[in-house]
Short mmCIF file of C-alpha atoms in Angstrom, two decimals:
data_model
loop_
_atom_site.label_atom_id
_atom_site.label_comp_id
_atom_site.label_asym_id
_atom_site.label_seq_id
_atom_site.Cartn_x
_atom_site.Cartn_y
_atom_site.Cartn_z
CA MET A 1 -49.25 48.31 13.75
CA SER A 2 -46.62 47.69 16.77
CA GLN A 3 -47.05 44.36 16.13
CA LYS A 4 -45.42 44.22 12.77
CA ASN A 5 -43.12 47.32 13.48
CA GLU A 6 -41.93 44.08 16.79
CA ILE A 7 -42.07 41.22 13.95
CA LEU A 8 -39.70 43.14 11.01
CA PRO A 9 -36.95 43.56 13.29
CA LEU A 10 -37.74 39.81 14.80
CA LEU A 11 -37.07 37.92 11.17
CA LEU A 12 -34.37 40.70 9.94
CA THR A 13 -32.56 39.00 13.21
CA VAL A 14 -33.54 35.14 12.15
CA MET A 15 -32.19 36.15 8.35
CA VAL A 16 -29.25 37.76 9.27
CA THR A 17 -28.36 34.57 12.44
CA SER A 18 -29.43 31.90 9.34
CA ALA A 19 -27.16 33.64 6.74
CA LEU A 20 -24.13 33.77 9.45
CA LEU A 21 -24.78 29.95 10.55
CA GLY A 22 -24.87 29.10 6.58
CA GLY A 23 -22.11 30.28 6.09
CA ILE A 24 -20.43 29.15 9.39
CA ALA A 25 -21.27 26.28 8.10
CA TRP A 26 -20.13 25.98 4.66
CA TRP A 27 -16.21 27.58 6.40
CA LEU A 28 -16.52 24.05 8.64
CA LEU A 29 -17.49 21.74 5.61
CA ASN A 30 -14.75 23.14 3.75
CA LYS A 31 -12.11 23.48 6.22
CA THR A 32 -12.53 19.57 7.88
CA PHE A 33 -12.88 18.71 4.22
CA PRO A 34 -10.80 20.22 1.63
CA ASN A 35 -12.04 19.07 -1.53
CA PHE A 36 -15.60 19.73 -0.47
CA ASN A 37 -16.21 22.13 -3.47
CA ASP A 38 -14.49 19.36 -6.03
CA ARG A 39 -17.27 16.92 -5.32
CA SER A 40 -18.44 17.67 -9.34
CA ASN A 41 -15.39 17.03 -10.63
CA SER A 42 -15.13 13.32 -9.25
CA SER A 43 -17.92 12.64 -9.89
CA SER A 44 -17.13 13.31 -13.38
CA SER A 45 -13.62 12.13 -12.85
CA ASN A 46 -15.55 8.77 -12.05
CA ASN A 47 -17.99 8.71 -14.96
CA GLN A 48 -14.58 8.93 -17.32
CA ILE A 49 -13.22 6.31 -15.46
CA SER A 50 -16.08 4.14 -15.54
CA GLU A 51 -16.62 5.02 -19.38
CA THR A 52 -13.07 3.28 -19.47
CA LEU A 53 -13.24 0.54 -17.73
CA ALA A 54 -16.60 -0.41 -18.56
CA ALA A 55 -15.04 -0.84 -22.33
CA VAL A 56 -13.32 -4.14 -20.64
CA LYS A 57 -14.38 -7.09 -22.23
CA ASN A 58 -15.63 -10.93 -20.81
CA VAL A 59 -15.81 -9.30 -17.51
CA PRO A 60 -17.88 -12.64 -15.70
CA GLU A 61 -21.27 -12.25 -13.43
CA GLY A 62 -21.48 -14.08 -9.57
CA LEU A 63 -19.19 -14.15 -6.31
CA PHE A 64 -16.12 -14.41 -6.83
CA ASN A 65 -13.49 -14.94 -4.34
CA TYR A 66 -10.40 -12.96 -3.46
CA GLY A 67 -7.01 -12.82 -1.38
CA GLY A 68 -3.25 -12.40 -0.83
CA SER A 69 -0.73 -9.81 -0.10
CA THR A 70 -1.93 -7.23 2.81
CA THR A 71 0.25 -4.45 0.59
CA TRP A 72 -2.29 -4.45 -1.81
CA ALA A 73 -5.30 -3.18 0.74
CA PRO A 74 -4.78 0.68 -0.60
CA ILE A 75 -5.68 -0.59 -3.75
CA ARG A 76 -8.12 -3.24 -2.80
CA LYS A 77 -9.82 0.35 -1.26
CA GLU A 78 -9.48 2.71 -4.35
CA VAL A 79 -10.05 0.27 -6.65
CA ASP A 80 -12.97 -2.57 -6.17
CA PHE A 81 -15.47 0.91 -4.88
CA ILE A 82 -15.49 1.85 -9.00
CA ILE A 83 -15.44 -1.79 -10.24
CA GLN A 84 -18.67 -2.70 -7.90
CA GLN A 85 -19.87 0.53 -9.88
CA VAL A 86 -19.30 -0.22 -12.98
CA TRP A 87 -19.50 -3.95 -12.74
CA PRO A 88 -22.10 -4.96 -10.11
CA LYS A 89 -22.80 -8.11 -10.93
CA PHE A 90 -19.33 -8.96 -10.69
CA ARG A 91 -19.13 -9.63 -6.88
CA LEU A 92 -16.00 -9.57 -5.17
CA VAL A 93 -15.06 -10.55 -1.47
CA TYR A 94 -11.56 -10.23 0.04
CA THR A 95 -11.20 -13.80 2.17
CA ASP A 96 -8.72 -14.06 4.69
CA PRO A 97 -7.29 -18.16 5.77
CA THR A 98 -8.92 -19.62 7.73
CA THR A 99 -5.47 -20.18 9.28
CA GLY A 100 -2.39 -18.17 9.53
CA THR A 101 -2.20 -14.85 8.35
CA PRO A 102 -3.62 -13.19 5.38
CA GLY A 103 -0.69 -12.58 2.92
CA THR A 104 0.61 -13.56 -0.14
CA GLY A 105 2.17 -16.86 0.61
CA SER A 106 -1.03 -18.00 2.26
CA GLY A 107 -3.20 -16.73 -0.67
CA ILE A 108 -1.23 -18.70 -3.62
CA ARG A 109 -2.03 -21.34 -1.56
CA MET A 110 -5.68 -20.95 -0.81
CA LEU A 111 -5.88 -20.36 -4.47
CA ILE A 112 -4.52 -23.35 -5.43
CA GLU A 113 -6.60 -25.45 -3.43
CA ASN A 114 -9.19 -23.61 -4.59
CA GLN A 115 -10.58 -21.59 -2.00
CA LEU A 116 -10.09 -18.47 -4.26
CA ALA A 117 -10.82 -16.97 -7.67
CA PHE A 118 -7.26 -15.16 -7.81
CA SER A 119 -4.54 -13.72 -5.72
CA GLN A 120 -3.39 -10.94 -5.21
CA ALA A 121 0.88 -10.72 -4.52
CA SER A 122 3.32 -9.01 -3.56
CA ARG A 123 6.71 -10.60 -5.34
CA SER A 124 6.76 -13.65 -7.98
CA LEU A 125 6.09 -17.33 -7.98
CA LYS A 126 8.15 -19.36 -6.36
CA ASP A 127 9.14 -22.62 -8.02
CA GLU A 128 7.84 -25.28 -5.51
CA GLU A 129 3.77 -22.65 -5.90
CA ILE A 130 4.13 -24.02 -9.07
CA GLN A 131 4.50 -27.36 -8.76
CA ARG A 132 2.27 -27.96 -5.74
CA ALA A 133 -0.46 -26.48 -8.29
CA GLN A 134 0.53 -28.67 -11.02
CA GLN A 135 0.08 -31.64 -8.94
CA ARG A 136 -3.69 -30.15 -8.79
CA GLY A 137 -3.61 -30.11 -12.45
CA LEU A 138 -3.24 -25.92 -12.28
CA THR A 139 -1.09 -23.96 -14.11
CA LEU A 140 -0.32 -20.38 -12.44
CA LYS A 141 -0.69 -17.65 -14.15
CA GLU A 142 0.56 -14.17 -13.04
CA VAL A 143 0.43 -10.58 -14.67
CA PRO A 144 2.00 -7.58 -13.30
CA VAL A 145 0.26 -4.67 -12.41
CA ALA A 146 2.11 -2.34 -10.41
CA ILE A 147 5.62 -1.63 -8.83
CA ASP A 148 6.42 -1.14 -5.23
CA GLY A 149 9.45 -1.34 -3.23
CA ILE A 150 10.45 -1.46 0.10
CA ALA A 151 11.65 1.51 2.18
CA ILE A 152 13.32 1.73 5.40
CA ALA A 153 12.18 3.66 8.58
CA VAL A 154 13.86 4.63 11.81
CA HIS A 155 13.11 7.74 14.54
CA PRO A 156 12.96 10.64 13.30
CA ASP A 157 15.95 11.94 15.31
CA LEU A 158 18.42 9.43 14.31
CA PRO A 159 21.07 10.85 13.18
CA VAL A 160 21.95 8.64 10.13
CA SER A 161 21.18 9.54 6.60
CA GLY A 162 21.23 6.66 5.14
CA LEU A 163 22.15 2.46 4.66
CA THR A 164 23.52 0.83 2.14
CA ILE A 165 22.62 -2.43 1.24
CA THR A 166 24.66 -4.49 2.56
CA GLN A 167 25.07 -2.58 5.98
CA LEU A 168 21.03 -3.01 5.51
CA LYS A 169 20.80 -6.82 5.55
CA ASP A 170 24.00 -7.17 8.30
CA ILE A 171 21.54 -4.98 10.33
CA TYR A 172 19.12 -7.53 9.93
CA THR A 173 21.03 -10.49 9.87
CA GLY A 174 22.72 -9.71 13.19
CA LYS A 175 26.01 -8.32 12.50
CA ILE A 176 25.42 -4.96 12.71
CA ARG A 177 24.10 -4.16 16.10
CA ASN A 178 25.24 -0.04 17.54
CA TRP A 179 24.16 2.36 14.74
CA ARG A 180 28.00 3.16 15.76
CA GLN A 181 29.09 0.72 12.86
CA VAL A 182 27.10 2.82 10.32
CA GLY A 183 27.68 6.48 11.41
CA GLY A 184 25.24 6.52 14.11
CA PRO A 185 25.27 7.40 17.98
CA ASN A 186 26.31 4.88 20.03
CA LEU A 187 22.68 2.92 20.52
CA ALA A 188 21.91 -0.25 20.26
CA ILE A 189 19.52 -0.70 17.10
CA ILE A 190 16.33 -2.79 17.25
CA PRO A 191 15.46 -4.64 14.17
CA TYR A 192 11.56 -5.36 14.33
CA SER A 193 10.59 -7.59 11.45
CA ARG A 194 7.37 -9.50 10.51
CA ARG A 195 7.49 -12.94 10.11
CA LYS A 196 8.47 -15.51 7.13
CA GLU A 197 4.97 -16.67 7.11
CA ASP A 198 2.87 -13.44 7.77
CA GLY A 199 3.46 -12.38 4.01
CA GLY A 200 5.61 -11.20 0.74
CA THR A 201 7.03 -8.46 1.70
CA VAL A 202 8.90 -10.37 4.60
CA GLU A 203 9.93 -12.99 1.79
CA PHE A 204 11.37 -10.64 -0.32
CA PHE A 205 12.90 -9.36 1.77
CA ILE A 206 14.63 -12.45 2.95
CA ASP A 207 15.26 -13.03 -0.87
CA GLN A 208 16.50 -9.72 -2.21
CA VAL A 209 18.14 -7.97 0.65
CA LEU A 210 19.40 -11.36 3.39
CA GLU A 211 20.40 -12.78 -0.11
CA LYS A 212 18.69 -16.32 1.85
CA ALA A 213 20.81 -15.76 5.27
CA TYR A 214 18.60 -15.93 8.48
CA PHE A 215 17.67 -13.22 10.71
CA GLY A 216 19.82 -12.72 13.77
CA ASP A 217 19.23 -12.92 17.43
CA ASN A 218 18.10 -9.85 17.64
CA ILE A 219 14.81 -9.08 16.13
CA GLN A 220 11.89 -7.76 17.67
CA TYR A 221 8.92 -9.84 15.46
CA VAL A 222 5.50 -7.61 14.72
CA TYR A 223 2.11 -9.27 13.87
CA SER A 224 2.00 -5.69 11.64
CA THR A 225 3.27 -2.49 9.82
CA THR A 226 1.03 -0.11 11.81
CA PRO A 227 2.55 -1.68 15.62
CA ALA A 228 5.53 -1.96 13.92
CA LEU A 229 5.63 1.52 12.99
CA ARG A 230 4.07 2.60 16.39
CA LYS A 231 7.53 1.07 17.69
CA VAL A 232 9.56 2.43 15.91
CA SER A 233 8.71 6.15 16.53
CA GLN A 234 8.47 5.51 20.12
CA ASN A 235 12.32 3.89 19.85
CA LEU A 236 15.83 5.84 18.54
CA GLY A 237 17.53 3.43 17.73
CA GLY A 238 14.04 1.14 16.22
CA ILE A 239 14.13 -0.17 12.36
CA TYR A 240 11.33 -1.42 10.48
CA TYR A 241 11.02 -2.11 7.00
CA ALA A 242 7.59 -2.50 4.60
CA SER A 243 6.32 -1.66 1.67
CA ALA A 244 6.85 2.11 0.79
CA PRO A 245 3.51 3.68 0.26
CA GLU A 246 2.68 2.09 4.45
CA VAL A 247 6.35 4.36 5.40
CA VAL A 248 7.41 7.13 2.80
CA PRO A 249 4.03 9.38 4.14
CA GLN A 250 4.00 8.49 7.85
CA CYS A 251 4.43 11.27 10.25
CA GLY A 252 6.16 9.09 13.64
CA ILE A 253 9.46 8.03 11.28
CA LYS A 254 11.68 9.07 9.24
CA THR A 255 12.65 7.17 5.91
CA LEU A 256 16.00 6.64 5.03
CA PRO A 257 17.98 7.30 2.10
CA LEU A 258 19.26 3.57 0.48
CA GLY A 259 22.40 2.51 -2.37
CA LYS A 260 24.58 -0.03 -3.61
CA SER A 261 27.12 2.40 -2.43
CA GLU A 262 27.09 4.86 0.04
CA ASN A 263 27.88 7.54 -2.69
CA LYS A 264 24.87 6.67 -4.15
CA LEU A 265 21.67 6.45 -1.58
CA VAL A 266 18.60 7.21 -3.25
CA ALA A 267 15.87 8.44 -1.52
CA PRO A 268 12.22 6.55 -1.67
CA TYR A 269 10.40 10.09 -1.31
CA GLN A 270 10.36 13.33 -3.51
CA GLU A 271 13.17 15.40 -2.32
CA PRO A 272 13.42 17.54 -0.01
CA SER A 273 12.38 15.35 2.60
CA ILE A 274 9.38 16.90 4.90
CA PRO A 275 9.93 17.05 8.76
CA SER A 276 7.92 15.10 10.66
CA SER A 277 6.90 18.91 12.45
CA GLN A 278 5.23 19.54 9.12
CA CYS A 279 3.01 16.58 9.11
CA PRO A 280 -0.12 16.28 8.36
CA GLN A 281 -0.55 19.29 7.25
CA LYS A 282 2.75 17.73 4.83
CA ARG A 283 3.56 14.47 3.75
CA ASN A 284 6.27 13.49 1.43
CA GLN A 285 5.85 12.24 -1.34
CA LEU A 286 6.82 8.65 -3.37
CA ASN A 287 9.70 9.18 -5.22
CA GLU A 288 7.80 7.83 -9.07
CA LEU A 289 10.51 8.24 -11.02
CA ALA A 290 13.60 7.06 -9.20
CA PHE A 291 10.66 3.66 -8.63
CA GLN A 292 9.97 3.68 -12.26
CA LYS A 293 13.64 3.46 -13.43
CA GLY A 294 15.45 0.85 -10.89
CA GLU A 295 17.34 3.92 -8.92
CA TYR A 296 16.07 2.60 -6.07
CA PRO A 297 17.08 -0.11 -4.94
CA ILE A 298 14.49 -2.09 -3.58
CA THR A 299 11.61 -2.45 -6.31
CA ARG A 300 9.61 -5.49 -6.38
CA ARG A 301 6.30 -5.94 -8.48
CA LEU A 302 2.63 -6.75 -8.02
CA PHE A 303 1.11 -9.17 -9.26
CA VAL A 304 -2.70 -10.58 -9.95
CA ILE A 305 -2.64 -14.61 -9.45
CA ILE A 306 -4.59 -16.41 -12.18
CA LYS A 307 -4.90 -19.79 -12.59
CA GLN A 308 -6.00 -21.22 -15.71
CA ASN A 309 -8.27 -23.78 -15.27
CA GLY A 310 -10.54 -22.67 -18.04
CA GLN A 311 -13.42 -21.86 -16.05
CA LEU A 312 -15.01 -18.53 -14.65
CA ASP A 313 -12.09 -18.12 -12.35
CA GLU A 314 -9.73 -17.94 -14.59
CA GLN A 315 -12.39 -15.61 -16.85
CA ALA A 316 -12.47 -13.69 -12.90
CA GLY A 317 -8.99 -13.26 -12.47
CA GLU A 318 -8.19 -11.78 -16.05
CA ALA A 319 -10.75 -9.90 -15.86
CA TYR A 320 -9.35 -8.04 -12.73
CA ALA A 321 -5.75 -7.85 -14.36
CA ASP A 322 -7.15 -6.34 -17.45
CA LEU A 323 -9.27 -3.91 -15.21
CA LEU A 324 -6.39 -3.01 -13.42
CA LEU A 325 -3.58 -2.43 -16.53
CA THR A 326 -6.48 0.01 -18.35
CA ASP A 327 -5.33 3.41 -18.42
CA GLN A 328 -8.34 4.70 -15.60
CA GLY A 329 -6.86 1.15 -13.42
CA GLN A 330 -3.35 2.80 -13.55
CA GLU A 331 -4.05 5.88 -12.46
CA LEU A 332 -6.48 4.44 -9.67
CA ILE A 333 -3.21 2.94 -8.82
CA GLU A 334 -1.19 5.74 -7.98
CA LYS A 335 -4.25 7.14 -6.55
CA ALA A 336 -3.31 4.09 -3.89
CA GLY A 337 0.55 5.10 -3.72
CA PHE A 338 1.56 3.31 -5.72
CA VAL A 339 4.38 3.70 -9.10
CA PRO A 340 1.63 2.78 -12.65
CA LEU A 341 4.13 0.23 -14.85
CA ARG A 342 2.13 2.79 -16.98
#
């Protein structure tokens, strides 16, 4: 009898402790992963996406190498996983170049040399690329699937409210070298950039913003966007350009509005701007409407580049573009931080 009296309180203690621990675990999960309870909704959403993607016809079976633009990385992360779930026999492998850095130019070169089934680009095809393909008996086709833009990152404490496209050009060609020349403090400008051969974003910037002019001799070259943004966050005079989804949500920098004139500056983020002190609890979001309407001055399209050779590679490229252009494919592109075409 006394043993029962001892056991009952012990059992009650165990039950209460288990309940408390379970409650704590549930709280921690929801605190750490705010969308933990939405997994069923997410699964339902993925099922709807799967059904729509599954309706795409002529998706080939086999292993297909593709490559190209580093700007596409967030899209690959969102889209390719779903495609592999829906079409497990349509196997995709992102392939880096054997020499040089991955990017739009290297992807198109590898495509022409039959190292890839299709490629991804952050700019339109160049005449010399079209001609090189023709010399090999290939016709290249570009299919636009998303809208992107170039955003300008500076230190969050830099007292400059925006730049015109002409001022931006003059900064990167070395004509403007001090922030005082654009309404800022008496401070040397430190312009960062990747090299021209590193990708389509740099080529696009040189063609569209610099109007094919050369970089200034004060440019500091970086390998990729991540270290560049880190440098800008550490140097009050720093400035860098990159794909808007890579820049706008970042915490350690601020993004400058741009315009063709000083009285028509347009922000690449949804206003009001969220200060870096409130990040990462809140992050700036892309100004999709300004991109879609063409109000933001540096926009571009992202392309799937397809080689029309009547073989499986062409079918793979067409199928990939078709999948991205479905309603759900466009939703996934938007989820990746880019602006859908539709």
